[in-house]
């Protein structure tokens, strides 16, 4: 039986009470997006970057200073992260490629094809401690002209990729997803979690997050369902330092323990697309939800590099 507190928290397991601040409130920091996505925290610059995909722009939020346009004409950038050198890594729906923004602002194309065939539309991305880049490649950016450019896919499957920047090798690590979406490593990188949001266009398809064992730092094995979202879809998500998984959903943010048990929810008035931990102590949860950017403080800390 769920315990709802002030219509903000829905507590499913007593452990959730140790992760939330009962007096905290959900703050709407900005509205005016068409579909807010891809939040990434820059601790060294004390700011958050996030995508407004249909408007082809990236926005920057600075605490106490509000939101401004960081980049226009983004070619429908969706997910973002940083590498261990602090550079911005982004997934372009329009260009159907993975790119890196260098320190001087120039753009480097990291991946745009696999064995001579164009990628579908890179969606979300993480960087492992060895520098390898792992990203999902569903077809959302080529399904219509709203978040990309409508076309037929070149690849027969929708994949999870691993890019080795030393060798330049791009390899498929999983090819049995309907629509692979958000992804994140466990704190020790022994596990990789990947969302399948296939139910976005067919209710009979998955709305769950799978987990894989990571072998030799580069291969996935023993894929199994970790959790299923009971409202809406799992899109982007993050892991805290205790291994709890905080995922987007139709009614807010759902928090799952490492054993896959739903601990509780933060209820948000708009459909949540993605989230990330930030702030000086990595204890402020930034939430991109449809038209808006929200934030709320927690008692846990996100796994955040650099």
Short mmCIF file of C-alpha atoms in Angstrom, two decimals:
data_model
loop_
_atom_site.label_atom_id
_atom_site.label_comp_id
_atom_site.label_asym_id
_atom_site.label_seq_id
_atom_site.Cartn_x
_atom_site.Cartn_y
_atom_site.Cartn_z
CA UNK A 1 0.00 0.00 0.00
CA UNK A 2 1.47 3.33 -1.06
CA UNK A 3 1.86 6.13 1.45
CA UNK A 4 1.44 9.52 -0.25
CA UNK A 5 2.89 12.55 1.53
CA UNK A 6 1.64 16.02 0.55
CA UNK A 7 1.01 14.71 -3.00
CA UNK A 8 4.75 15.00 -3.67
CA UNK A 9 6.20 11.73 -2.43
CA UNK A 10 4.69 8.29 -2.81
CA UNK A 11 6.42 5.96 -0.39
CA UNK A 12 6.34 2.28 -1.31
CA UNK A 13 9.14 1.06 0.96
CA UNK A 14 10.40 2.55 4.27
CA UNK A 15 13.91 2.79 2.79
CA UNK A 16 12.70 5.66 0.58
CA UNK A 17 12.22 7.90 3.62
CA UNK A 18 15.99 7.89 4.13
CA UNK A 19 16.56 9.18 0.58
CA UNK A 20 14.21 12.15 0.53
CA UNK A 21 14.03 15.45 2.39
CA UNK A 22 10.52 15.62 3.80
CA UNK A 23 10.55 19.43 3.90
CA UNK A 24 11.93 19.82 0.37
CA UNK A 25 9.68 21.08 -2.37
CA UNK A 26 9.70 20.55 -6.10
CA UNK A 27 10.93 23.77 -7.72
CA UNK A 28 10.06 24.68 -11.30
CA UNK A 29 13.18 26.46 -12.55
CA UNK A 30 12.10 27.06 -16.13
CA UNK A 31 9.24 26.43 -18.53
CA UNK A 32 8.85 27.03 -22.26
CA UNK A 33 10.44 23.93 -23.76
CA UNK A 34 8.66 21.72 -26.25
CA UNK A 35 10.37 18.54 -24.99
CA UNK A 36 13.06 19.01 -22.35
CA UNK A 37 15.74 16.31 -22.24
CA UNK A 38 19.40 15.45 -21.74
CA UNK A 39 20.39 17.22 -18.48
CA UNK A 40 24.10 17.20 -17.61
CA UNK A 41 25.72 18.93 -14.63
CA UNK A 42 28.98 20.92 -14.96
CA UNK A 43 30.35 21.14 -11.42
CA UNK A 44 33.39 23.19 -12.48
CA UNK A 45 31.10 25.81 -14.05
CA UNK A 46 28.24 25.51 -11.53
CA UNK A 47 25.66 25.07 -14.26
CA UNK A 48 23.32 22.57 -15.86
CA UNK A 49 22.97 22.09 -19.61
CA UNK A 50 19.86 20.49 -21.05
CA UNK A 51 18.24 19.97 -24.44
CA UNK A 52 15.01 21.31 -25.89
CA UNK A 53 14.88 18.84 -28.76
CA UNK A 54 12.09 20.11 -31.06
CA UNK A 55 13.27 23.72 -30.67
CA UNK A 56 16.81 22.67 -31.67
CA UNK A 57 18.52 24.38 -28.79
CA UNK A 58 20.44 23.66 -25.62
CA UNK A 59 19.77 25.70 -22.52
CA UNK A 60 21.99 26.53 -19.56
CA UNK A 61 20.73 26.92 -16.01
CA UNK A 62 22.94 28.73 -13.49
CA UNK A 63 21.73 28.76 -9.87
CA UNK A 64 20.55 32.25 -8.82
CA UNK A 65 20.88 33.48 -12.41
CA UNK A 66 18.25 31.50 -14.30
CA UNK A 67 18.22 29.99 -17.79
CA UNK A 68 19.77 31.23 -21.03
CA UNK A 69 20.37 29.76 -24.48
CA UNK A 70 23.66 27.86 -24.60
CA UNK A 71 23.49 26.73 -28.23
CA UNK A 72 21.09 27.21 -31.14
CA UNK A 73 20.63 25.04 -34.25
CA UNK A 74 21.62 21.88 -32.38
CA UNK A 75 20.40 19.44 -35.04
CA UNK A 76 17.95 17.98 -32.51
CA UNK A 77 20.47 17.06 -29.79
CA UNK A 78 18.93 14.70 -27.22
CA UNK A 79 21.08 13.03 -24.53
CA UNK A 80 24.27 14.53 -23.11
CA UNK A 81 27.08 13.54 -20.78
CA UNK A 82 30.71 14.48 -20.07
CA UNK A 83 33.85 12.49 -20.61
CA UNK A 84 36.57 12.20 -17.96
CA UNK A 85 38.31 15.26 -19.45
CA UNK A 86 35.17 17.33 -18.92
CA UNK A 87 34.14 17.58 -22.56
CA UNK A 88 30.50 17.52 -23.59
CA UNK A 89 29.34 14.37 -25.43
CA UNK A 90 26.00 14.67 -27.23
CA UNK A 91 23.57 12.54 -29.22
CA UNK A 92 22.30 14.20 -32.39
CA UNK A 93 18.97 13.00 -33.70
CA UNK A 94 19.13 15.17 -36.81
CA UNK A 95 22.69 14.30 -37.76
CA UNK A 96 22.22 10.71 -36.62
CA UNK A 97 25.60 10.88 -34.94
CA UNK A 98 27.50 11.07 -31.68
CA UNK A 99 29.52 14.27 -31.25
CA UNK A 100 31.97 15.84 -28.81
CA UNK A 101 32.27 19.54 -28.07
CA UNK A 102 35.93 20.38 -27.59
CA UNK A 103 37.20 22.87 -25.02
CA UNK A 104 37.53 25.51 -27.76
CA UNK A 105 33.92 24.95 -28.85
CA UNK A 106 34.67 23.03 -32.04
CA UNK A 107 32.75 19.85 -32.83
CA UNK A 108 34.28 16.40 -33.34
CA UNK A 109 32.19 13.63 -34.88
CA UNK A 110 32.77 10.47 -32.86
CA UNK A 111 30.38 8.06 -34.63
CA UNK A 112 27.85 8.35 -37.44
CA UNK A 113 27.81 4.92 -39.12
CA UNK A 114 28.30 1.25 -38.42
CA UNK A 115 29.84 -0.92 -41.13
CA UNK A 116 28.88 1.54 -43.81
CA UNK A 117 25.29 2.08 -42.63
CA UNK A 118 24.11 5.25 -40.94
CA UNK A 119 23.13 5.09 -37.30
CA UNK A 120 19.42 5.39 -36.46
CA UNK A 121 19.37 8.35 -34.05
CA UNK A 122 21.69 8.23 -31.04
CA UNK A 123 19.61 8.91 -27.94
CA UNK A 124 21.49 8.69 -24.65
CA UNK A 125 25.13 8.21 -23.72
CA UNK A 126 27.47 7.37 -20.82
CA UNK A 127 31.25 7.31 -20.52
CA UNK A 128 33.02 4.51 -18.66
CA UNK A 129 36.13 5.07 -16.53
CA UNK A 130 38.34 3.56 -19.26
CA UNK A 131 37.20 6.32 -21.63
CA UNK A 132 34.95 4.13 -23.75
CA UNK A 133 31.61 5.65 -24.76
CA UNK A 134 28.40 3.62 -24.60
CA UNK A 135 25.24 4.88 -26.28
CA UNK A 136 21.79 3.79 -27.37
CA UNK A 137 20.51 4.07 -30.93
CA UNK A 138 16.71 3.77 -31.20
CA UNK A 139 14.72 5.09 -34.14
CA UNK A 140 12.92 8.00 -32.43
CA UNK A 141 14.78 10.68 -34.36
CA UNK A 142 13.81 9.24 -37.75
CA UNK A 143 10.17 8.41 -37.00
CA UNK A 144 8.97 11.96 -37.76
CA UNK A 145 10.17 15.48 -38.46
CA UNK A 146 9.41 16.64 -34.91
CA UNK A 147 12.62 15.44 -33.20
CA UNK A 148 14.74 14.81 -36.27
CA UNK A 149 14.23 14.00 -39.94
CA UNK A 150 11.80 11.32 -41.02
CA UNK A 151 13.40 8.51 -43.01
CA UNK A 152 13.77 4.75 -43.13
CA UNK A 153 16.46 3.13 -40.96
CA UNK A 154 19.65 1.85 -42.52
CA UNK A 155 20.33 -0.63 -39.73
CA UNK A 156 18.15 -3.72 -39.21
CA UNK A 157 18.23 -3.46 -35.41
CA UNK A 158 18.11 -0.81 -32.68
CA UNK A 159 21.30 -1.22 -30.73
CA UNK A 160 23.43 -0.40 -27.75
CA UNK A 161 26.92 0.55 -28.95
CA UNK A 162 30.35 0.76 -27.38
CA UNK A 163 32.90 3.12 -28.91
CA UNK A 164 36.60 2.55 -28.14
CA UNK A 165 38.31 5.89 -28.66
CA UNK A 166 41.79 4.34 -28.62
CA UNK A 167 41.20 1.88 -31.45
CA UNK A 168 38.30 3.74 -33.02
CA UNK A 169 36.26 0.52 -33.00
CA UNK A 170 32.48 0.83 -32.81
CA UNK A 171 30.81 -2.39 -31.76
CA UNK A 172 27.29 -3.54 -30.95
CA UNK A 173 27.04 -4.82 -27.38
CA UNK A 174 23.26 -5.48 -27.45
CA UNK A 175 20.89 -5.75 -30.41
CA UNK A 176 17.71 -7.27 -28.94
CA UNK A 177 15.92 -4.08 -27.83
CA UNK A 178 12.74 -2.65 -29.26
CA UNK A 179 13.77 0.92 -28.46
CA UNK A 180 16.89 1.21 -26.27
CA UNK A 181 16.82 4.47 -24.39
CA UNK A 182 18.48 5.66 -21.18
CA UNK A 183 21.52 3.85 -19.79
CA UNK A 184 23.83 4.02 -16.77
CA UNK A 185 26.53 1.99 -15.06
CA UNK A 186 26.35 0.82 -11.47
CA UNK A 187 28.79 2.67 -9.17
CA UNK A 188 31.46 -0.04 -9.61
CA UNK A 189 30.72 -0.39 -13.35
CA UNK A 190 30.07 -4.13 -13.00
CA UNK A 191 26.51 -3.64 -14.26
CA UNK A 192 24.96 -1.70 -17.12
CA UNK A 193 21.30 -0.69 -16.95
CA UNK A 194 19.44 0.05 -20.20
CA UNK A 195 15.84 1.19 -20.64
CA UNK A 196 13.58 -0.28 -23.31
CA UNK A 197 10.78 2.16 -24.11
CA UNK A 198 9.23 0.18 -26.95
CA UNK A 199 5.76 0.74 -25.49
CA UNK A 200 5.95 4.37 -26.65
CA UNK A 201 4.36 3.29 -29.93
CA UNK A 202 2.91 -0.10 -29.03
CA UNK A 203 1.45 -0.93 -25.62
CA UNK A 204 2.35 -4.59 -26.09
CA UNK A 205 6.07 -3.78 -26.16
CA UNK A 206 8.37 -3.29 -23.13
CA UNK A 207 8.32 -0.44 -20.65
CA UNK A 208 11.12 -1.79 -18.48
CA UNK A 209 14.78 -1.40 -17.58
CA UNK A 210 17.13 -4.30 -18.15
CA UNK A 211 20.44 -4.94 -16.43
CA UNK A 212 23.53 -6.69 -17.79
CA UNK A 213 26.75 -7.99 -16.30
CA UNK A 214 29.75 -6.15 -17.78
CA UNK A 215 32.51 -8.61 -18.70
CA UNK A 216 36.12 -7.57 -19.32
CA UNK A 217 34.95 -3.97 -19.28
CA UNK A 218 33.55 -4.26 -22.81
CA UNK A 219 31.02 -7.09 -23.19
CA UNK A 220 27.50 -7.55 -21.85
CA UNK A 221 26.12 -10.83 -20.53
CA UNK A 222 23.16 -12.25 -18.63
CA UNK A 223 20.64 -9.60 -19.62
CA UNK A 224 17.50 -9.66 -17.49
CA UNK A 225 14.62 -7.35 -16.56
CA UNK A 226 15.56 -5.21 -13.56
CA UNK A 227 12.29 -3.32 -13.12
CA UNK A 228 9.12 -2.27 -14.91
CA UNK A 229 7.67 1.21 -14.80
CA UNK A 230 3.97 1.18 -13.88
CA UNK A 231 3.17 4.65 -15.21
CA UNK A 232 4.34 5.80 -18.62
CA UNK A 233 7.79 4.78 -19.82
CA UNK A 234 11.36 4.58 -18.55
CA UNK A 235 13.43 7.10 -20.49
CA UNK A 236 16.52 8.63 -18.89
CA UNK A 237 17.77 7.67 -15.44
CA UNK A 238 20.71 7.98 -13.03
CA UNK A 239 22.30 5.94 -10.24
CA UNK A 240 23.17 7.24 -6.78
CA UNK A 241 26.26 6.25 -4.81
CA UNK A 242 24.32 3.53 -2.94
CA UNK A 243 23.31 1.91 -6.23
CA UNK A 244 19.69 3.07 -6.22
CA UNK A 245 18.25 3.78 -9.67
CA UNK A 246 16.22 6.98 -10.21
CA UNK A 247 14.26 6.84 -13.44
CA UNK A 248 11.90 9.03 -15.41
CA UNK A 249 8.28 7.89 -15.72
CA UNK A 250 4.86 9.13 -16.71
CA UNK A 251 3.94 10.40 -13.25
CA UNK A 252 7.32 11.55 -12.02
CA UNK A 253 10.59 10.01 -10.86
CA UNK A 254 10.62 6.40 -9.64
CA UNK A 255 13.36 5.20 -7.31
CA UNK A 256 14.34 1.52 -7.35
CA UNK A 257 16.67 -0.19 -4.88
CA UNK A 258 19.59 -2.29 -6.22
CA UNK A 259 17.39 -5.36 -5.73
CA UNK A 260 14.80 -3.95 -8.17
CA UNK A 261 12.20 -3.07 -5.54
CA UNK A 262 10.30 0.18 -6.09
CA UNK A 263 11.09 2.34 -3.06
CA UNK A 264 8.98 5.32 -3.94
CA UNK A 265 8.15 8.12 -6.32
CA UNK A 266 8.60 11.85 -6.60
CA UNK A 267 5.38 12.97 -8.26
CA UNK A 268 5.86 15.59 -10.98
CA UNK A 269 3.01 17.43 -12.74
CA UNK A 270 4.44 16.76 -16.22
CA UNK A 271 5.75 13.61 -17.92
CA UNK A 272 9.41 13.19 -16.99
CA UNK A 273 11.94 12.55 -19.75
CA UNK A 274 15.25 12.56 -17.93
CA UNK A 275 17.10 13.61 -14.79
CA UNK A 276 20.53 14.03 -13.28
CA UNK A 277 22.11 14.79 -9.92
CA UNK A 278 23.97 18.06 -9.53
CA UNK A 279 24.81 20.92 -7.23
CA UNK A 280 28.02 21.26 -5.19
CA UNK A 281 27.28 18.04 -3.26
CA UNK A 282 25.52 16.16 -6.09
CA UNK A 283 22.41 15.92 -3.91
CA UNK A 284 20.08 18.10 -6.00
CA UNK A 285 18.02 16.16 -8.51
CA UNK A 286 17.41 18.10 -11.74
CA UNK A 287 14.41 16.84 -13.70
CA UNK A 288 13.52 17.57 -17.33
CA UNK A 289 9.77 17.08 -17.75
CA UNK A 290 7.96 17.91 -20.99
CA UNK A 291 7.95 21.76 -20.99
CA UNK A 292 9.91 22.41 -17.81
CA UNK A 293 13.05 22.01 -15.75
CA UNK A 294 12.45 21.08 -12.11
CA UNK A 295 14.75 20.46 -9.16
CA UNK A 296 14.46 18.92 -5.71
CA UNK A 297 16.96 18.18 -2.96
CA UNK A 298 17.54 14.62 -1.74
CA UNK A 299 19.61 13.05 1.03
CA UNK A 300 21.56 10.91 -1.42
CA UNK A 301 24.34 11.77 -3.86
CA UNK A 302 24.54 10.95 -7.53
CA UNK A 303 27.38 9.14 -9.25
CA UNK A 304 28.85 12.02 -11.21
CA UNK A 305 32.08 12.34 -13.23
CA UNK A 306 34.06 14.51 -13.55
#
